[in-house]
Structure formats: C-alpha cells, structure tokens
PDB file of N, CA and C in Angstrom:
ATOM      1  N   UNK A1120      94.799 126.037 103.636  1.00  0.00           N
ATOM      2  CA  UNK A1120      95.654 125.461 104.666  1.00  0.00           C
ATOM      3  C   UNK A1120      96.178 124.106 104.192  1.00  0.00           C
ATOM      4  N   UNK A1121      97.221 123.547 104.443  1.00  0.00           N
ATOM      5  CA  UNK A1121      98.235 122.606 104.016  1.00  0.00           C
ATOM      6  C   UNK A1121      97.366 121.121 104.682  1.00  0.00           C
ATOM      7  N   UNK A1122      97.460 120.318 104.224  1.00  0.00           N
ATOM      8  CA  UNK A1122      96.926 119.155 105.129  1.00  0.00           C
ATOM      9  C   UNK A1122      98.527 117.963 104.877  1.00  0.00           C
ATOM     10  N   UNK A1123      98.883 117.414 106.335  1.00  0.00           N
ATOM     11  CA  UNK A1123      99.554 116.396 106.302  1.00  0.00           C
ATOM     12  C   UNK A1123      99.293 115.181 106.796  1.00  0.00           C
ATOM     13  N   UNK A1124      99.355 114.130 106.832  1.00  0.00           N
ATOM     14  CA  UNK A1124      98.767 112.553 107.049  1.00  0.00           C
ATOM     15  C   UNK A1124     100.055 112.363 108.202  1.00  0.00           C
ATOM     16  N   UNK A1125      99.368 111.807 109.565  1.00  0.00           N
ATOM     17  CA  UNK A1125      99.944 111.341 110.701  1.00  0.00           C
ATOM     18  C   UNK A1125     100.211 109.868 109.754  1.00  0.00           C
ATOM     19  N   UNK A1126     101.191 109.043 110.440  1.00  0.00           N
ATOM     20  CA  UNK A1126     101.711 107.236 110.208  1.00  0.00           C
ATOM     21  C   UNK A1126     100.551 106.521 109.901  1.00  0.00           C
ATOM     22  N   UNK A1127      99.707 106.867 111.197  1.00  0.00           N
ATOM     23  CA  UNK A1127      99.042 105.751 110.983  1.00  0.00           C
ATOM     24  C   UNK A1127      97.744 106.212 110.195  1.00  0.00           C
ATOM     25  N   UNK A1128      97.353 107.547 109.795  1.00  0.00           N
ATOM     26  CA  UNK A1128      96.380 107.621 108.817  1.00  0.00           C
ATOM     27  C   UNK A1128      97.309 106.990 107.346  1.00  0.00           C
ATOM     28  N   UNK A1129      98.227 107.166 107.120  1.00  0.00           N
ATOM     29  CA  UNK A1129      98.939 106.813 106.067  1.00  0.00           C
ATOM     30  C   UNK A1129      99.212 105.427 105.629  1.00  0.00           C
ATOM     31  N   UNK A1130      99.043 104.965 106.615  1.00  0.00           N
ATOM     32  CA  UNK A1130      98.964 103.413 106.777  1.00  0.00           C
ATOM     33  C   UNK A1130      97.738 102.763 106.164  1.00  0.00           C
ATOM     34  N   UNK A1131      96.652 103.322 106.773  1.00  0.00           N
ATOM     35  CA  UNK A1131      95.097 103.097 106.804  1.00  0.00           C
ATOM     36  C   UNK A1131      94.106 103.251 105.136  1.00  0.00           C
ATOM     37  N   UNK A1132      95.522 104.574 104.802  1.00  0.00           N
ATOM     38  CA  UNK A1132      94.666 104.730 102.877  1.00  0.00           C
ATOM     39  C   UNK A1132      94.349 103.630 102.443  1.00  0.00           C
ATOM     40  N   UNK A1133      95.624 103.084 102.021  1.00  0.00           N
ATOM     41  CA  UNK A1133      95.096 101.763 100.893  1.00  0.00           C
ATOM     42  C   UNK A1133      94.227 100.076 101.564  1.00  0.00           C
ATOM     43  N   UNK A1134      94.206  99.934 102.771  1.00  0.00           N
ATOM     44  CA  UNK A1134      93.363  98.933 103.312  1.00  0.00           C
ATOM     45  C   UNK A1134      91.902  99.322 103.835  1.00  0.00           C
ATOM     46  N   UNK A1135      91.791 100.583 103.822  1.00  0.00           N
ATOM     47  CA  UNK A1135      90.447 100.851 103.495  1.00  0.00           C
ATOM     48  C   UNK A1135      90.102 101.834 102.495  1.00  0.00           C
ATOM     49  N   UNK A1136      90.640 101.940 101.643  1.00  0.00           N
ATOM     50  CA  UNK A1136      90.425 102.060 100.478  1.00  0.00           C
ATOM     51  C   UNK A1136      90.398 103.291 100.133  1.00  0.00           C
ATOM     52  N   UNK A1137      91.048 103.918 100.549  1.00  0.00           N
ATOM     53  CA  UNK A1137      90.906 105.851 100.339  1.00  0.00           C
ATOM     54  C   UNK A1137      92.507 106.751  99.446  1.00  0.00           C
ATOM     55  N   UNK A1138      92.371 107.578  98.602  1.00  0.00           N
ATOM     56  CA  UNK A1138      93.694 107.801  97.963  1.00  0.00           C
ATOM     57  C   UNK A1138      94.061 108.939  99.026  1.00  0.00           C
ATOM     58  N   UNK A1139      95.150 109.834  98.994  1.00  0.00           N
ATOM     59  CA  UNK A1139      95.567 110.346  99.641  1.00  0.00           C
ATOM     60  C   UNK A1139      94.710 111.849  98.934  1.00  0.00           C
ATOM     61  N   UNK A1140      94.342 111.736  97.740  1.00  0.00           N
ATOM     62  CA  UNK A1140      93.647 112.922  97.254  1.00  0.00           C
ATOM     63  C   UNK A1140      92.898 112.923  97.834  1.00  0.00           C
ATOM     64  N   UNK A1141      92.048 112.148  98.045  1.00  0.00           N
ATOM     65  CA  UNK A1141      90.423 111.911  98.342  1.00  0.00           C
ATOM     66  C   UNK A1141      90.431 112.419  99.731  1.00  0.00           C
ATOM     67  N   UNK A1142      91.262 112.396 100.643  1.00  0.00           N
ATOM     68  CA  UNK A1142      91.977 112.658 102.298  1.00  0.00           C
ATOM     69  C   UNK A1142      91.609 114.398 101.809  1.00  0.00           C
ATOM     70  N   UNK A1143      92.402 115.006 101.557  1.00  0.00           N
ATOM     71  CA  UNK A1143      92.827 116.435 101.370  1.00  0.00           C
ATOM     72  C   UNK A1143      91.991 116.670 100.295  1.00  0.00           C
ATOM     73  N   UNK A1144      91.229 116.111  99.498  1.00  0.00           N
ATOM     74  CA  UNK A1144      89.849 116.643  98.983  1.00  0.00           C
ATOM     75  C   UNK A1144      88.766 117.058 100.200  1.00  0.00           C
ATOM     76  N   UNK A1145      88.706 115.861 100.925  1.00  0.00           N
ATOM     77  CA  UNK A1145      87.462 115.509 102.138  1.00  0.00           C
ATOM     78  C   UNK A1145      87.994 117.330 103.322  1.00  0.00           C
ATOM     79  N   UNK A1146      89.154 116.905 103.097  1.00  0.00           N
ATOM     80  CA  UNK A1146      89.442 118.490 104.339  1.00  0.00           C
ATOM     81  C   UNK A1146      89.596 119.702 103.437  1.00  0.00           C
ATOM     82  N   UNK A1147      89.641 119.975 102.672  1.00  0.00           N
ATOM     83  CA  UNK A1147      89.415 121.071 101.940  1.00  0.00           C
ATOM     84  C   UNK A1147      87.960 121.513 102.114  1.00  0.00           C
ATOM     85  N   UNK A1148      86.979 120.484 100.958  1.00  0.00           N
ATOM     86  CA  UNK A1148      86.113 120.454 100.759  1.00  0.00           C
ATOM     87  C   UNK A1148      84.942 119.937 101.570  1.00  0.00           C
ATOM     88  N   UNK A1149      84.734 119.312 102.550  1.00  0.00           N
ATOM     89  CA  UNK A1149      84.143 118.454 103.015  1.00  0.00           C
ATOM     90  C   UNK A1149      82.898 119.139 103.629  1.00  0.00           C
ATOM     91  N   UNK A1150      82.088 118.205 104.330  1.00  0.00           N
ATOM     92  CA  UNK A1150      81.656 119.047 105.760  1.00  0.00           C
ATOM     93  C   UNK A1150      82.533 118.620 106.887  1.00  0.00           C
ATOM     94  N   UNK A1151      82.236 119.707 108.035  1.00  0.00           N
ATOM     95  CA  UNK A1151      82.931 119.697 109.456  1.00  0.00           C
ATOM     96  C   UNK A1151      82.145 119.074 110.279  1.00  0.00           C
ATOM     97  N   UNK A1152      82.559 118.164 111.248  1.00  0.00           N
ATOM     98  CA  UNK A1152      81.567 118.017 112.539  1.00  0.00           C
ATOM     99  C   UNK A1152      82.797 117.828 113.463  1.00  0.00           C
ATOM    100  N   UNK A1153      82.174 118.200 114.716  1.00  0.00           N
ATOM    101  CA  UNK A1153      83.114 117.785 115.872  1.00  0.00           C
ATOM    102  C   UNK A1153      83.301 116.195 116.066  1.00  0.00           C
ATOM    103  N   UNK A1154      84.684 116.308 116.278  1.00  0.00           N
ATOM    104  CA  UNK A1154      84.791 115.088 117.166  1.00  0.00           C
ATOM    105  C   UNK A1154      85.360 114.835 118.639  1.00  0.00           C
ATOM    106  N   UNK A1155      85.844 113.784 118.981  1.00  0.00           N
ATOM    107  CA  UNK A1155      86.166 113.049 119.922  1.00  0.00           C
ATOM    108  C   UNK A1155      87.546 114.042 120.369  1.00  0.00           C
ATOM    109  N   UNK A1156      87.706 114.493 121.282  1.00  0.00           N
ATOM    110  CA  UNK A1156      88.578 114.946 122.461  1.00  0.00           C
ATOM    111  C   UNK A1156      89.173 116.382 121.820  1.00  0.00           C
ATOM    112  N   UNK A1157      88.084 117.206 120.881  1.00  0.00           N
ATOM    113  CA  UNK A1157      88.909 118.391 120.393  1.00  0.00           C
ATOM    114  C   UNK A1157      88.994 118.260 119.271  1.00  0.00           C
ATOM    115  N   UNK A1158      88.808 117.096 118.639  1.00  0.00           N
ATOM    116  CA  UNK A1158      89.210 117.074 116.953  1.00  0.00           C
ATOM    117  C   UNK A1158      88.483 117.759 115.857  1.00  0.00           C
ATOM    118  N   UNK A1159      88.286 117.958 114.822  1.00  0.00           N
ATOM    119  CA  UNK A1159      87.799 118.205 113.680  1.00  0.00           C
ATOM    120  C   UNK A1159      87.362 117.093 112.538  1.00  0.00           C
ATOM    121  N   UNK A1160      86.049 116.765 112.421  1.00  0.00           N
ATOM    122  CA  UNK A1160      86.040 115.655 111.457  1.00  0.00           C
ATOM    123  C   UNK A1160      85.506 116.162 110.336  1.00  0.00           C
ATOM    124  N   UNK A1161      85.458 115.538 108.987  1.00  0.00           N
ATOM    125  CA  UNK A1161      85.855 116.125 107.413  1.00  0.00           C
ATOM    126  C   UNK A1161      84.750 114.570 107.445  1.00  0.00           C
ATOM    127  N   UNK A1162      84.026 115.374 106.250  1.00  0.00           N
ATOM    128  CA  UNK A1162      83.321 114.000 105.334  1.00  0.00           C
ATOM    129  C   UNK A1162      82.894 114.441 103.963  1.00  0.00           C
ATOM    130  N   UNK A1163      83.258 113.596 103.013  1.00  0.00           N
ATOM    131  CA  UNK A1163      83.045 114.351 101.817  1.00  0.00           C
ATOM    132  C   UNK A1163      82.158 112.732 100.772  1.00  0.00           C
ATOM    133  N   UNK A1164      81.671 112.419 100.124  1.00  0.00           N
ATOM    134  CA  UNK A1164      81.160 111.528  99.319  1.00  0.00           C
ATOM    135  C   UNK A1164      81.321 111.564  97.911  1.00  0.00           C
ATOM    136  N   UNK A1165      82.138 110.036  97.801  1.00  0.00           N
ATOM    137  CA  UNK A1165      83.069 110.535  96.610  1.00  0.00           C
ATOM    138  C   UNK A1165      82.336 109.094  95.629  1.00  0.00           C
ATOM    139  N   UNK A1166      81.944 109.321  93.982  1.00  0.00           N
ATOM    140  CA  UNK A1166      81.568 108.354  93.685  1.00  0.00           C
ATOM    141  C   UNK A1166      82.274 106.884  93.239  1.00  0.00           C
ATOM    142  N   UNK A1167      82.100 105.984  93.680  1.00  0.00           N
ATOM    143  CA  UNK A1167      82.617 104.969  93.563  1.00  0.00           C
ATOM    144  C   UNK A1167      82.505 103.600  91.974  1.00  0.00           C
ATOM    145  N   UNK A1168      81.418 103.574  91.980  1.00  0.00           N
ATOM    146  CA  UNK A1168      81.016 102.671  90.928  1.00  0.00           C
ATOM    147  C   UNK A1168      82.378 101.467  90.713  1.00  0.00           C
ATOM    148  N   UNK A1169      82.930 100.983  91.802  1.00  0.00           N
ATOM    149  CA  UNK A1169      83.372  99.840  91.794  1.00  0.00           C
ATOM    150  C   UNK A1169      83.088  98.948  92.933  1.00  0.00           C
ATOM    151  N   UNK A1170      84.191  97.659  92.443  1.00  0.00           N
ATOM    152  CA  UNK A1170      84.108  96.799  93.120  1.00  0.00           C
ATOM    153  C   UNK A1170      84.614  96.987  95.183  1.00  0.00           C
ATOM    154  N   UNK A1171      84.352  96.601  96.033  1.00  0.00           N
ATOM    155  CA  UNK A1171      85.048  96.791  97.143  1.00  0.00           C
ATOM    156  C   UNK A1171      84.446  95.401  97.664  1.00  0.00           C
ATOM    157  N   UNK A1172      85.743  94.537  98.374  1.00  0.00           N
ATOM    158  CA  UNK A1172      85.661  93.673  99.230  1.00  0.00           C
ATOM    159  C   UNK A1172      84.605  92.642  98.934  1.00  0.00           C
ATOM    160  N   UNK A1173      84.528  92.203  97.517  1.00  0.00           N
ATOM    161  CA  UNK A1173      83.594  91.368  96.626  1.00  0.00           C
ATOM    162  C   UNK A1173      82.235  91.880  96.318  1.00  0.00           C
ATOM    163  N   UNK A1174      82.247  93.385  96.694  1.00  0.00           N
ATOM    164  CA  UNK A1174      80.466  94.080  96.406  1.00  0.00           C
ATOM    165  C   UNK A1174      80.887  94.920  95.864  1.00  0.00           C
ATOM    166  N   UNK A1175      79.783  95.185  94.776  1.00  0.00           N
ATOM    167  CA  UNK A1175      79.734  96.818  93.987  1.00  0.00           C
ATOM    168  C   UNK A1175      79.543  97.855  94.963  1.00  0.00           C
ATOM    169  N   UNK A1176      79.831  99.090  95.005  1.00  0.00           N
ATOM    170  CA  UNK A1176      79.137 100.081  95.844  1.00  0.00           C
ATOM    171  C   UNK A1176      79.269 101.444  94.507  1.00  0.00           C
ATOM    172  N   UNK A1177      78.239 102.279  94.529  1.00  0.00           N
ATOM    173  CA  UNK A1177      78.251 103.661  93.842  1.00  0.00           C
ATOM    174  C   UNK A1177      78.525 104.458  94.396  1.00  0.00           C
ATOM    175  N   UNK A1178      78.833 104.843  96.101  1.00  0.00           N
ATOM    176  CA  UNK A1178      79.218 105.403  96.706  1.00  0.00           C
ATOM    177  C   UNK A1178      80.099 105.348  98.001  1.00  0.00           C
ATOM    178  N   UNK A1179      81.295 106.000  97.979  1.00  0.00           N
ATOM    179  CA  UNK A1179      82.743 106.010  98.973  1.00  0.00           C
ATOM    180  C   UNK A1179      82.140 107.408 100.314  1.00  0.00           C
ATOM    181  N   UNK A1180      81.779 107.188 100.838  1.00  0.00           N
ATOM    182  CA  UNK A1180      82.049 108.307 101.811  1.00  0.00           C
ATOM    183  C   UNK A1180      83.666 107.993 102.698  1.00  0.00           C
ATOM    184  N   UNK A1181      84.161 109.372 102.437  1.00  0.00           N
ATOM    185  CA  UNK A1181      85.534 109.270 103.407  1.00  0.00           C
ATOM    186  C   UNK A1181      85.272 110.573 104.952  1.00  0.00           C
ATOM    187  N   UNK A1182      85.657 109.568 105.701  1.00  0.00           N
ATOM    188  CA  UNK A1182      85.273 110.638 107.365  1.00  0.00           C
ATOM    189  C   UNK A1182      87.398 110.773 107.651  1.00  0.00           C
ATOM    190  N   UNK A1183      87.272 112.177 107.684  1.00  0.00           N
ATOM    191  CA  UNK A1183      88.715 112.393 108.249  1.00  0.00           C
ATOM    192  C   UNK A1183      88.863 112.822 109.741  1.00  0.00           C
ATOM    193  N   UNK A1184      89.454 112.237 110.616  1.00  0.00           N
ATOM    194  CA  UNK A1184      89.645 113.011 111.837  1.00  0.00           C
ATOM    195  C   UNK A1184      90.826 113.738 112.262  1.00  0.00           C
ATOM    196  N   UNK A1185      91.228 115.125 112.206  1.00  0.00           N
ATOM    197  CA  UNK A1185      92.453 115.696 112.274  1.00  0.00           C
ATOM    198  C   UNK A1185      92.339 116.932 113.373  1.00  0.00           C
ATOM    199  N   UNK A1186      93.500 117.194 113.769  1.00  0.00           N
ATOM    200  CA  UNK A1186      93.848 118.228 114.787  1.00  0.00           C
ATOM    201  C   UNK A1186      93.932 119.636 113.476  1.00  0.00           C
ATOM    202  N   UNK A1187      94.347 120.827 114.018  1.00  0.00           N
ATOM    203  CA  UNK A1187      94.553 121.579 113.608  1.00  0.00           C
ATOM    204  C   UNK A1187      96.040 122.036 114.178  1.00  0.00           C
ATOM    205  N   UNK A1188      96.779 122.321 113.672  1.00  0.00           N
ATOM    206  CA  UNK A1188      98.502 122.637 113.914  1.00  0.00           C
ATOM    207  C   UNK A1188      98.386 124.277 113.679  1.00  0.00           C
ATOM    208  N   UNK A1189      99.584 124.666 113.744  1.00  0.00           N
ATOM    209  CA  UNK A1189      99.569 126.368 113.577  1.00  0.00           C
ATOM    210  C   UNK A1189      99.193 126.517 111.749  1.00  0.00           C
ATOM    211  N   UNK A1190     100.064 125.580 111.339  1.00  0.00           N
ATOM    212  CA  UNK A1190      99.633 126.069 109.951  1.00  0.00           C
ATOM    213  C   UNK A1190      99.753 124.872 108.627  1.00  0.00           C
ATOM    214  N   UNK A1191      98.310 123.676 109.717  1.00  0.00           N
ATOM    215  CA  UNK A1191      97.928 122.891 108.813  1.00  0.00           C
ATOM    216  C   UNK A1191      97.199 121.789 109.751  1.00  0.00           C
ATOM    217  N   UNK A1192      96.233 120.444 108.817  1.00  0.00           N
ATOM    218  CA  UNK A1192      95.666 120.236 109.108  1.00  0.00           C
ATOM    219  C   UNK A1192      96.451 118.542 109.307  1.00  0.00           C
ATOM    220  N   UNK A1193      96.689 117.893 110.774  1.00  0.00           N
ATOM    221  CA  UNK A1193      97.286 116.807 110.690  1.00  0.00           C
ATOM    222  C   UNK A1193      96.236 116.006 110.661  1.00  0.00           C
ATOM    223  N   UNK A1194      95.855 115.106 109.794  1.00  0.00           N
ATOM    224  CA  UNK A1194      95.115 114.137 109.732  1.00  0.00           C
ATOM    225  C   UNK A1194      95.647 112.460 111.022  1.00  0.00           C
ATOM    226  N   UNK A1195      94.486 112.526 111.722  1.00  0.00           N
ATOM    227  CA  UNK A1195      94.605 111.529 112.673  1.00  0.00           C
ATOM    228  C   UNK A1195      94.434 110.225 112.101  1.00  0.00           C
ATOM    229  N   UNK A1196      93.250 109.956 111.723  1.00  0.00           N
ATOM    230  CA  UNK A1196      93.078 108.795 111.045  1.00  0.00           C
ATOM    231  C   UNK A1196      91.953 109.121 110.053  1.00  0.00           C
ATOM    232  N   UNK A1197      91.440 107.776 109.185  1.00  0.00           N
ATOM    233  CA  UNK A1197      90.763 107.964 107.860  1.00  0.00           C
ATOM    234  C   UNK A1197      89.916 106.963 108.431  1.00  0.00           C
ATOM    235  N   UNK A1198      88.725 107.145 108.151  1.00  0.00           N
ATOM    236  CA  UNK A1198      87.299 106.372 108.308  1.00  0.00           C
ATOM    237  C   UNK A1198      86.632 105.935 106.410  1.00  0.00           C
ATOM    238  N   UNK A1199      86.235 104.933 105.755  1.00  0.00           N
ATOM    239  CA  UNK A1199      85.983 105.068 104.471  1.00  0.00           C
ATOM    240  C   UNK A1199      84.260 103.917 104.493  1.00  0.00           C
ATOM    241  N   UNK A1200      83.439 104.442 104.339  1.00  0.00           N
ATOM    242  CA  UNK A1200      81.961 104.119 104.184  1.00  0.00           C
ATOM    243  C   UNK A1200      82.188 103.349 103.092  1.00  0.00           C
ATOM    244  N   UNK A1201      81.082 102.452 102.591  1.00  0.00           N
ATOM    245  CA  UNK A1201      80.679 102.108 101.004  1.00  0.00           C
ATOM    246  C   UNK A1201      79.504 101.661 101.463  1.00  0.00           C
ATOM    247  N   UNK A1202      78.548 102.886 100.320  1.00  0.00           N
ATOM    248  CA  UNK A1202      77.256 102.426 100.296  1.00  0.00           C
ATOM    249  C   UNK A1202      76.656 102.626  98.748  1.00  0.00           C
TER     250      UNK A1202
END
C-alpha cells in the first residue's frame, strides 16, 4: 500500500529528525498499535549512532500516526524517540 505524508507530518521530518524513508519504512515495516480517535500507529527502531540535540544516541525510534484512505496510508504526524 502507497504511504503519503499529510503538511504537517512533512513539516515535522527534519525538526525532529526523521527522513521521509524512515516514515514509509516505519509503515511498511513497523509494528501496529492503535491509536487516538481511529488511527493506526507504526513504530519501527532505526539505528542511530549520532549526534542529536548535543547527545549521542544509538538508537532513533520513529512512532507514525496515520489514517488509512481507500488506497493508502496518510500519515498524520511523526513522533521520533532517541535513546
């Protein structure tokens, strides 16, 4: 299934730190959990071994929250962990 990025998930990639692969990796691949009012949430853990926001981290978890459309997955917004 196709995944497309709503504005404001698109907005959200690069200030918290997520590529647009890593988005449509996480919903491909991810796990599922429910979310908030009907949604679908995606989490996938991607390795990091850099710098973020003056700290090292070895690990990116990205949380996606998206609807499902007839024939694709609109990404609502992007959630991005570092641990």
């Amino acid at each position: 299934m196709n995944v497309r990025l709503h504005p404001h998930a698109q907005a959200r990639l690069n200030e918290r730190g997520a590529t647009e692969a890593e988005v449509i990796a996480t919903v491909e691949h991810g796990v599922t959990f429910p979310a908030q009012f009907g949604r679908t949430g995606f989490r996938c853990n991607f390795p990091s071994n850099a710098e973020w926001n003056g700290k090292f981290y070895t690990t990116k978890k990205v949380e996606v929250i998206a609807v499902q459309e007839e024939e694709y997955w609109l990404v609502i917004t992007v959630i991005v962990k570092y641990f």
